[in-house]
PDB file of C-alpha atoms in Angstrom:
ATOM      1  CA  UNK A  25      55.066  44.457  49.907  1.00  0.00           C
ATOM      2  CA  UNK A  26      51.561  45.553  51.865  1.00  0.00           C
ATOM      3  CA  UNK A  27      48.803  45.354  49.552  1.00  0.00           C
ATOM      4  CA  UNK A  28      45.374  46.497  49.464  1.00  0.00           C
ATOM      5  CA  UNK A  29      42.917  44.567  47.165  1.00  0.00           C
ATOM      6  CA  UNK A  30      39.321  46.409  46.904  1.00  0.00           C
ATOM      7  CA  UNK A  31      35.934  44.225  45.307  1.00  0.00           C
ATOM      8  CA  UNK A  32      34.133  44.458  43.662  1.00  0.00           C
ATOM      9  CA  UNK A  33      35.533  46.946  41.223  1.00  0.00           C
ATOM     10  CA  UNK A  34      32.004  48.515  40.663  1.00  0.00           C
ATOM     11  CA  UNK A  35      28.665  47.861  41.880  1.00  0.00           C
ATOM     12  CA  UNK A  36      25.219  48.884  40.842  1.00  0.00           C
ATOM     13  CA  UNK A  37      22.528  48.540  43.412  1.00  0.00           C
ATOM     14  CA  UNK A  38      18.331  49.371  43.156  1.00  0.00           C
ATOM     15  CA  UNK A  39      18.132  51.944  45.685  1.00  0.00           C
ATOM     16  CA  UNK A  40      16.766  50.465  49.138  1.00  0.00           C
ATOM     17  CA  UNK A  41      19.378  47.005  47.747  1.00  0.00           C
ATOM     18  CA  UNK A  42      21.712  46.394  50.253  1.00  0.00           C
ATOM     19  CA  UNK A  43      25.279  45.664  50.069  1.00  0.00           C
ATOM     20  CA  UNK A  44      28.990  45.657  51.083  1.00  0.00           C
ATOM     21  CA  UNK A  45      32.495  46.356  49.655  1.00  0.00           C
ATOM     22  CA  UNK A  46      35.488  44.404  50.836  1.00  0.00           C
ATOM     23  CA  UNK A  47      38.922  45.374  51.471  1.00  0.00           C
ATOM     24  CA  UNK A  48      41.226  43.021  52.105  1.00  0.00           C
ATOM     25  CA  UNK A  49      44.954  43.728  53.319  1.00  0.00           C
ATOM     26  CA  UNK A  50      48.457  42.109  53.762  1.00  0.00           C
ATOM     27  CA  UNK A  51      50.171  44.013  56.063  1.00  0.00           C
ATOM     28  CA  UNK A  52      52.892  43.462  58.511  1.00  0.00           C
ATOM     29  CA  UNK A  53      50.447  44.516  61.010  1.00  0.00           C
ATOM     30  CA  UNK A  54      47.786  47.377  60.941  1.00  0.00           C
ATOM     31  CA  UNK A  55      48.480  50.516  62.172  1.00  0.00           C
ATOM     32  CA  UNK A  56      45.054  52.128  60.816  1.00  0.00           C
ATOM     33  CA  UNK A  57      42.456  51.393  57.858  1.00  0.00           C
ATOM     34  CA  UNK A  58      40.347  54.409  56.201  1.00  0.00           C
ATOM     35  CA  UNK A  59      37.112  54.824  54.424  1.00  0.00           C
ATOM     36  CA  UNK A  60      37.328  57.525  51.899  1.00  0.00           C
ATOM     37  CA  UNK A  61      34.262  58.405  49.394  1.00  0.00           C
ATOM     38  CA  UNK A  62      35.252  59.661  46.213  1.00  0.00           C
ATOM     39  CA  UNK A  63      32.844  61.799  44.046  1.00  0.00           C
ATOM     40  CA  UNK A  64      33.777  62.167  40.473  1.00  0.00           C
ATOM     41  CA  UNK A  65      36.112  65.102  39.530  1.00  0.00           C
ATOM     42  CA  UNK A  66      36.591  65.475  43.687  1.00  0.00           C
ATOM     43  CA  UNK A  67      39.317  64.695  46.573  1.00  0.00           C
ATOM     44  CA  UNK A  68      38.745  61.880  48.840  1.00  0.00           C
ATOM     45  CA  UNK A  69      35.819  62.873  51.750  1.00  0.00           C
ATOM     46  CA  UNK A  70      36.928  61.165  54.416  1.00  0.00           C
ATOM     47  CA  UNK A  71      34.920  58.644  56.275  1.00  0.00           C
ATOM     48  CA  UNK A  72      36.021  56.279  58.781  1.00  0.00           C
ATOM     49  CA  UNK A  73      39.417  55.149  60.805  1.00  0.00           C
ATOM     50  CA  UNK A  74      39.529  51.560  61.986  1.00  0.00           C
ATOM     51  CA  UNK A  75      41.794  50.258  64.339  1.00  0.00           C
ATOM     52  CA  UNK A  76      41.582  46.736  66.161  1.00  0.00           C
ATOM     53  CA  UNK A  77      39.937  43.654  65.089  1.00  0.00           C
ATOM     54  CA  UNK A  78      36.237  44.016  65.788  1.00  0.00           C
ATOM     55  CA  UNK A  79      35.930  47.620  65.616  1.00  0.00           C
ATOM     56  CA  UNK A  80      32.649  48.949  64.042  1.00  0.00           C
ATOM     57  CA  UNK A  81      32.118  52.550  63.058  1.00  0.00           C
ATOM     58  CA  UNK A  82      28.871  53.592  61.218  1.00  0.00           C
ATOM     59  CA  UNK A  83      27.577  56.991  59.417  1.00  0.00           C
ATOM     60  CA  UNK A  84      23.999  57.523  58.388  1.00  0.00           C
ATOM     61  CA  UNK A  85      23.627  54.266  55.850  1.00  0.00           C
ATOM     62  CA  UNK A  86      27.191  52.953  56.177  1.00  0.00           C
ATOM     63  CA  UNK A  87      28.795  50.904  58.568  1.00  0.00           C
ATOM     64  CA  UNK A  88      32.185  49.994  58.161  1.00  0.00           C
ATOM     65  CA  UNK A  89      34.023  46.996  60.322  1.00  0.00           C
ATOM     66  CA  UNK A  90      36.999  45.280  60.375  1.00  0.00           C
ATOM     67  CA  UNK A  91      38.555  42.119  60.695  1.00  0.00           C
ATOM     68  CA  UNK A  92      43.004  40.999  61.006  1.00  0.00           C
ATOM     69  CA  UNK A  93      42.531  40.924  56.864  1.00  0.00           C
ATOM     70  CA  UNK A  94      39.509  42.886  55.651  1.00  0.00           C
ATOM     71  CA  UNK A  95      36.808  45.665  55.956  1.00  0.00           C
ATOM     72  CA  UNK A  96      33.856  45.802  54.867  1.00  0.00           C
ATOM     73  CA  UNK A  97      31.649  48.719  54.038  1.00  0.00           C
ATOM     74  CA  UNK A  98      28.062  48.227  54.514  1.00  0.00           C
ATOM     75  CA  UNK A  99      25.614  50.148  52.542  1.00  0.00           C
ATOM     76  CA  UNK A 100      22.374  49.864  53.842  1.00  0.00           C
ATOM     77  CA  UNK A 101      18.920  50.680  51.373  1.00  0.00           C
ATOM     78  CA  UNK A 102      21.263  53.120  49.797  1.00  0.00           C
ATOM     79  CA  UNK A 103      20.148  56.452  47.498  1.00  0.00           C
ATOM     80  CA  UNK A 104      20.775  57.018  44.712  1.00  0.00           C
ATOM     81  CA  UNK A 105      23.408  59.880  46.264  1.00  0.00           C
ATOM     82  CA  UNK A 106      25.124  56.939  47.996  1.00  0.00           C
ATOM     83  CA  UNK A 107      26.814  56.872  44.262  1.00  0.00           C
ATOM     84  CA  UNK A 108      30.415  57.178  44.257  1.00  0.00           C
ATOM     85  CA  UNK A 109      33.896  55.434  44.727  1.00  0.00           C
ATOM     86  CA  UNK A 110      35.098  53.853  47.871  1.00  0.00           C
ATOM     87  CA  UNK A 111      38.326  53.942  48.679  1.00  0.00           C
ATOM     88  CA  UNK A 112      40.451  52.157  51.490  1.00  0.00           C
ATOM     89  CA  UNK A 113      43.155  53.011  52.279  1.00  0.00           C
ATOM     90  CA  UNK A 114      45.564  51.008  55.247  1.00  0.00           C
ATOM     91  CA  UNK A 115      48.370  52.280  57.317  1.00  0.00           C
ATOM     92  CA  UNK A 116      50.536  49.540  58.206  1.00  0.00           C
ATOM     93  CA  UNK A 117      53.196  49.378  60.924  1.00  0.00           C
ATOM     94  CA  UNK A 118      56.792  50.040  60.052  1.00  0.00           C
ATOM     95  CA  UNK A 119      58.650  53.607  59.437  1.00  0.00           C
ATOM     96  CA  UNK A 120      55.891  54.963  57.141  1.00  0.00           C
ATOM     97  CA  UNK A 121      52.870  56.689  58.269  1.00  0.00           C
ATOM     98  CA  UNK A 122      51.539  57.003  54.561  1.00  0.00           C
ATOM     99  CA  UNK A 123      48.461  54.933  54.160  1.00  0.00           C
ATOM    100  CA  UNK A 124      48.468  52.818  50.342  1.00  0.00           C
ATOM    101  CA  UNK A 125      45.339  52.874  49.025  1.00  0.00           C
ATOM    102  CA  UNK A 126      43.370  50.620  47.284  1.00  0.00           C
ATOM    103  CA  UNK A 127      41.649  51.069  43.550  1.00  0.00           C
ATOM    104  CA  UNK A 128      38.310  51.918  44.754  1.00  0.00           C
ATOM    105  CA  UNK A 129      34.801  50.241  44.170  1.00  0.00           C
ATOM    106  CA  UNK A 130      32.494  52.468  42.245  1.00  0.00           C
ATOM    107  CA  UNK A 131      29.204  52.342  43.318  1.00  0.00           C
ATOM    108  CA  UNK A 132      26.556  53.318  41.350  1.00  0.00           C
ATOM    109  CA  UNK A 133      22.660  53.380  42.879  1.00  0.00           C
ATOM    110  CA  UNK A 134      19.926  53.611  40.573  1.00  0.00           C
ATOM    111  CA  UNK A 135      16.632  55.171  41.383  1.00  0.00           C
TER     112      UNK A 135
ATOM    113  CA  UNK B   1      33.864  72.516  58.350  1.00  0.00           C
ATOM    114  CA  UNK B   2      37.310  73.827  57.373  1.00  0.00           C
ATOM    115  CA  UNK B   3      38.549  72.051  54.649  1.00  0.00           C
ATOM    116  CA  UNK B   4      41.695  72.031  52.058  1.00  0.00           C
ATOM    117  CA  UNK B   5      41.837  74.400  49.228  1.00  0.00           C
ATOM    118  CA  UNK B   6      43.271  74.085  46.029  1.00  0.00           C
ATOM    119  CA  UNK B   7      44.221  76.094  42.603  1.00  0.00           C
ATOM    120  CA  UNK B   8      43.726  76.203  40.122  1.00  0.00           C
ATOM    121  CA  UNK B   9      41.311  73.433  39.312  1.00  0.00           C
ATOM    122  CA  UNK B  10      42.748  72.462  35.966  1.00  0.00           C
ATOM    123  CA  UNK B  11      45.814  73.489  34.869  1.00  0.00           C
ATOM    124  CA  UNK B  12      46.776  73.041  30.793  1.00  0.00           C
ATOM    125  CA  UNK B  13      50.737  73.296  30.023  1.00  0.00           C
ATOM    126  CA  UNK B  14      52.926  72.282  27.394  1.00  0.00           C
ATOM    127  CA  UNK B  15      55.491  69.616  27.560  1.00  0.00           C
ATOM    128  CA  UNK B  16      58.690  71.010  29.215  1.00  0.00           C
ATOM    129  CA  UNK B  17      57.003  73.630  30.769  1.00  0.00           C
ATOM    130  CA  UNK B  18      57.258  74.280  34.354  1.00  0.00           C
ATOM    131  CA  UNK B  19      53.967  74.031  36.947  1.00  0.00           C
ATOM    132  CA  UNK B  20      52.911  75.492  40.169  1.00  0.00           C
ATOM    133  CA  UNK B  21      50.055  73.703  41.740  1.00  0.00           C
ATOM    134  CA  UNK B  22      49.040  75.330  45.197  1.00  0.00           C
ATOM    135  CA  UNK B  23      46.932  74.617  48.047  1.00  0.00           C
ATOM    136  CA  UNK B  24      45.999  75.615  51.274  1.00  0.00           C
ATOM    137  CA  UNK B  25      45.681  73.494  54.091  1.00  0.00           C
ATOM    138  CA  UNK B  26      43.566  73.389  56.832  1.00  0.00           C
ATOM    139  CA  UNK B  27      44.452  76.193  59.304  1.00  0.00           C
ATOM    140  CA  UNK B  28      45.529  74.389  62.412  1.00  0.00           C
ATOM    141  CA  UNK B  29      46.990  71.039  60.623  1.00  0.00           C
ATOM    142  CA  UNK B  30      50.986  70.617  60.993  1.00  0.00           C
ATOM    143  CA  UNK B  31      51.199  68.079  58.085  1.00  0.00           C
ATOM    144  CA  UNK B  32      50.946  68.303  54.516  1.00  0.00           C
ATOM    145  CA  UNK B  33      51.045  65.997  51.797  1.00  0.00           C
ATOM    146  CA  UNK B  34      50.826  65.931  47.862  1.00  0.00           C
ATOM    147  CA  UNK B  35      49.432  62.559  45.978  1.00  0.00           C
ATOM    148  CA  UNK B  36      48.646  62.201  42.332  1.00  0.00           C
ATOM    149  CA  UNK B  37      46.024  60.464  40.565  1.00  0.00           C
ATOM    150  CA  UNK B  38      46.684  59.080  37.363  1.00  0.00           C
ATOM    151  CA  UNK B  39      42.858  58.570  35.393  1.00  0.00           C
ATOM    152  CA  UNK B  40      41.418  54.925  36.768  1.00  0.00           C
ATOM    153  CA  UNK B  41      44.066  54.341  38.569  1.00  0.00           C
ATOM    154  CA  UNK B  42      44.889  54.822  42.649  1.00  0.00           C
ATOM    155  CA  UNK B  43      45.904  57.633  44.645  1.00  0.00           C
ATOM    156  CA  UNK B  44      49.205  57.584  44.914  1.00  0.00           C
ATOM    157  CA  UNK B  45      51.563  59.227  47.514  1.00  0.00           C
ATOM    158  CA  UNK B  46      54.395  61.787  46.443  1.00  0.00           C
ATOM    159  CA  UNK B  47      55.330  63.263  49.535  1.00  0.00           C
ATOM    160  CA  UNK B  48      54.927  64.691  53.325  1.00  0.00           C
ATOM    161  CA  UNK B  49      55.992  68.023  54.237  1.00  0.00           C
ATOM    162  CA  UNK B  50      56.524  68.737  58.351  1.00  0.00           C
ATOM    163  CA  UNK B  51      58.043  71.733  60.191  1.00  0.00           C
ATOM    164  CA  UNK B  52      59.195  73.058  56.955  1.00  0.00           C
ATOM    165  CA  UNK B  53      61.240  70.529  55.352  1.00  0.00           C
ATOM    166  CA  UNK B  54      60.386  66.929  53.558  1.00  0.00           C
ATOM    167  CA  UNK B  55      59.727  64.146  55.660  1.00  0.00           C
ATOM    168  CA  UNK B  56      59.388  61.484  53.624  1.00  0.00           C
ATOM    169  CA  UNK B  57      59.116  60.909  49.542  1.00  0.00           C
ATOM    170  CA  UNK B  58      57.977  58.683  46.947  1.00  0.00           C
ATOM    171  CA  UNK B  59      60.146  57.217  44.253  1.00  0.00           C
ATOM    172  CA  UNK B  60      57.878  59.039  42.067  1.00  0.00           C
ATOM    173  CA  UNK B  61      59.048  62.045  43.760  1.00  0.00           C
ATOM    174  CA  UNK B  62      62.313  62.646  41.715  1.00  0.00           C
ATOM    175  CA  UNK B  63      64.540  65.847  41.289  1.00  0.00           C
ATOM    176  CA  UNK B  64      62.229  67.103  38.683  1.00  0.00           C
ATOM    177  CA  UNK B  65      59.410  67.950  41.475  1.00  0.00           C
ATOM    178  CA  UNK B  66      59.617  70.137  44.693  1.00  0.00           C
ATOM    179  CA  UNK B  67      57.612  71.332  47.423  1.00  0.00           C
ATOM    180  CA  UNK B  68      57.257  74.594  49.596  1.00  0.00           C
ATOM    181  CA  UNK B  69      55.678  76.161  52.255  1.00  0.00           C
ATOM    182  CA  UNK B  70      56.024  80.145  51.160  1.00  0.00           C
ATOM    183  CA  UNK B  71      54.267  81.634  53.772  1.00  0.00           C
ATOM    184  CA  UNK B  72      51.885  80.645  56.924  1.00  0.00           C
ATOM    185  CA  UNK B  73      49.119  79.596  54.878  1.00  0.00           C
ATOM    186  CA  UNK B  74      50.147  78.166  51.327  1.00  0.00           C
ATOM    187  CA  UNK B  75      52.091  74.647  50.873  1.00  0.00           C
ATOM    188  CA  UNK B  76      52.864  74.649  46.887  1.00  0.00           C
ATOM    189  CA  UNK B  77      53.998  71.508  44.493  1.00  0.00           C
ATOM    190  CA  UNK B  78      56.374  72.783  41.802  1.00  0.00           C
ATOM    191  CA  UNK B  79      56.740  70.451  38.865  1.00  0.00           C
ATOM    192  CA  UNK B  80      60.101  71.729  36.851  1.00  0.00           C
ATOM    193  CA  UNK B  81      59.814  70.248  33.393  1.00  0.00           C
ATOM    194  CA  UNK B  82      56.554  68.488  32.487  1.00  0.00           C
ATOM    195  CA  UNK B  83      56.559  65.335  30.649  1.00  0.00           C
ATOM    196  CA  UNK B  84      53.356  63.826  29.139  1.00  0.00           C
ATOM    197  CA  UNK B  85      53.068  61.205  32.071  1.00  0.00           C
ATOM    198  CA  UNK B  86      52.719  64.106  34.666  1.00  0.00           C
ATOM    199  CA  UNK B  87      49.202  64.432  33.282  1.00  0.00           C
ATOM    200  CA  UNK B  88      46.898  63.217  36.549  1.00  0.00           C
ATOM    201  CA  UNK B  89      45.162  64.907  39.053  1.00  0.00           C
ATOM    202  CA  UNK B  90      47.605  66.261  41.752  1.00  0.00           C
ATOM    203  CA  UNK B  91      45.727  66.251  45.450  1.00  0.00           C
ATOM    204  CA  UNK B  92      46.792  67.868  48.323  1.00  0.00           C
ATOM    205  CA  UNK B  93      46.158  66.948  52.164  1.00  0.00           C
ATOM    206  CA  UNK B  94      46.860  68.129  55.576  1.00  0.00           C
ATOM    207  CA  UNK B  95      46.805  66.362  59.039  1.00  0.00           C
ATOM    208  CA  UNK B  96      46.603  67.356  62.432  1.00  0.00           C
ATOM    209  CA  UNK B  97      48.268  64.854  63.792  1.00  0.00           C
ATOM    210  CA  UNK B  98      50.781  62.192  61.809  1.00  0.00           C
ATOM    211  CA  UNK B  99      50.704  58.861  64.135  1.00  0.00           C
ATOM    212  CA  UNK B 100      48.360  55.520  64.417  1.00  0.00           C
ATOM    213  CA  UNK B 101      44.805  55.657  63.063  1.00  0.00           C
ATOM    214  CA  UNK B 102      45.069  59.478  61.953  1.00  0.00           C
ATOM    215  CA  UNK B 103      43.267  60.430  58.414  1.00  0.00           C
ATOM    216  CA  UNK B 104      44.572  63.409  55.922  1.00  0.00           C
ATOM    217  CA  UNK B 105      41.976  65.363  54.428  1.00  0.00           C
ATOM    218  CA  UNK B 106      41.694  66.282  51.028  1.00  0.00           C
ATOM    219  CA  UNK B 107      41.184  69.155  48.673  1.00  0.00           C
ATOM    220  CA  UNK B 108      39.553  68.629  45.189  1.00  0.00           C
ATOM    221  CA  UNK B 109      42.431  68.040  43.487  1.00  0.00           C
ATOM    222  CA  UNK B 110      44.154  69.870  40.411  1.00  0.00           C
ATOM    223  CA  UNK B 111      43.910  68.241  37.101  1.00  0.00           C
ATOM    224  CA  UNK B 112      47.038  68.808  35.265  1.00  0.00           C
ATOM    225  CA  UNK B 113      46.989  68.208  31.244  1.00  0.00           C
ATOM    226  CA  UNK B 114      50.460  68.038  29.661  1.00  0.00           C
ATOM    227  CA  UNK B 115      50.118  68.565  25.751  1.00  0.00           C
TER     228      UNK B 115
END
């Protein structure tokens, strides 16, 4: 069964601390991994697609990459309006082009 | 930036009731999709909607829930008889494209409370 494990579960960073969020995968093989930003009460804004090993994509303070088993999100001297949850979601090769999704890290920046 | 369009934001109905949540997708997007959110849990997919019929469903998606495209503009879950464990936030998302590497975008959801 593919699975998508996101950590940490939450994460509170001084504003201007660095970080990253990891989400690992076992897939059959990747068709496509997502960045989605989640803001309480709100849909998932989407972020970033990733495709092949190696692949960097970046937005303002976040840069997302990707490896054959993870992501990472990289959060770089975030603001406090940086706070929200992550979410990954993968799209793995086979019949299906629904993406599973991963539990999310909340982030939370203090000021 | 266009963007997906839901109603109503919270919906309130009592246990054996029937729901309509609907949305509106994003105008030039062929594929639309319905996913649920129980509280701290993850988004979860229910189904995909192309060229006016399903396409593919969840085993969450039993006979108790349907979907439907009434017109050009509106794409509509209907949720027959509510149990308590319906209660979750119900999102809706469209796609341009459905292949390799292509993202759905997302309204803000309905919350739907089952009492």
């Amino acid at each position: 069964e593919d699975q998508v494990t996101q950590s940490p579960e939450a994460l509170r960073l001084q504003e201007g601390e660095s970080s990253s969020l990891n989400c690992s995968y076992t897939v059959s093989g990747l068709r496509g991994l997502f960045w989605y930003r989640q803001d309480p009460g709100k849909g998932p804004e989407f972020l970033f697609t990733l495709y092949s090993a190696g692949e960097e994509k970046e937005k303002e303070r976040l840069k997302a990459t990707l490896t054959k088993k993870e992501s990472f999100l990289h959060i770089t001297a975030p603001k406090p309006e940086d706070s929200a949850t992550y979410l990954c979601a993968v799209q793995a090769r086979g019949g299906s082009y629904i993406p599973t999704f991963g539990r999310g890290t909340s982030l939370i920046v203090h000021p | 930036e266009p963007e997906v369009t839901q109603t109503p934001s919270h919906q309130v109905t009592q246990m054996g009731q029937e729901v309509i949540l609907r949305c509106v997708p994003i105008s030039n997007h062929l594929y639309f999709y319905w996913y649920r959110q129980i509280l701290g849990q993850k988004v979860e997919f229910l189904v995909s909607f192309y060229n006016n019929e399903i396409s593919e469903k969840s085993e969450i998606f039993d006979d108790q829930f349907s979907v439907e495209r009434p017109d050009g503009s509106n794409f509509t879950l209907k949720i027959r008889s509510t149990k308590l464990e319906d209660s979750a936030m119900y999102f809706c998302a469209s796609a341009k494209l459905q292949g390799d590497n292509q993202p759905q975008h997302f309204g803000d959801g309905t919350r739907l409370s089952i009492l």
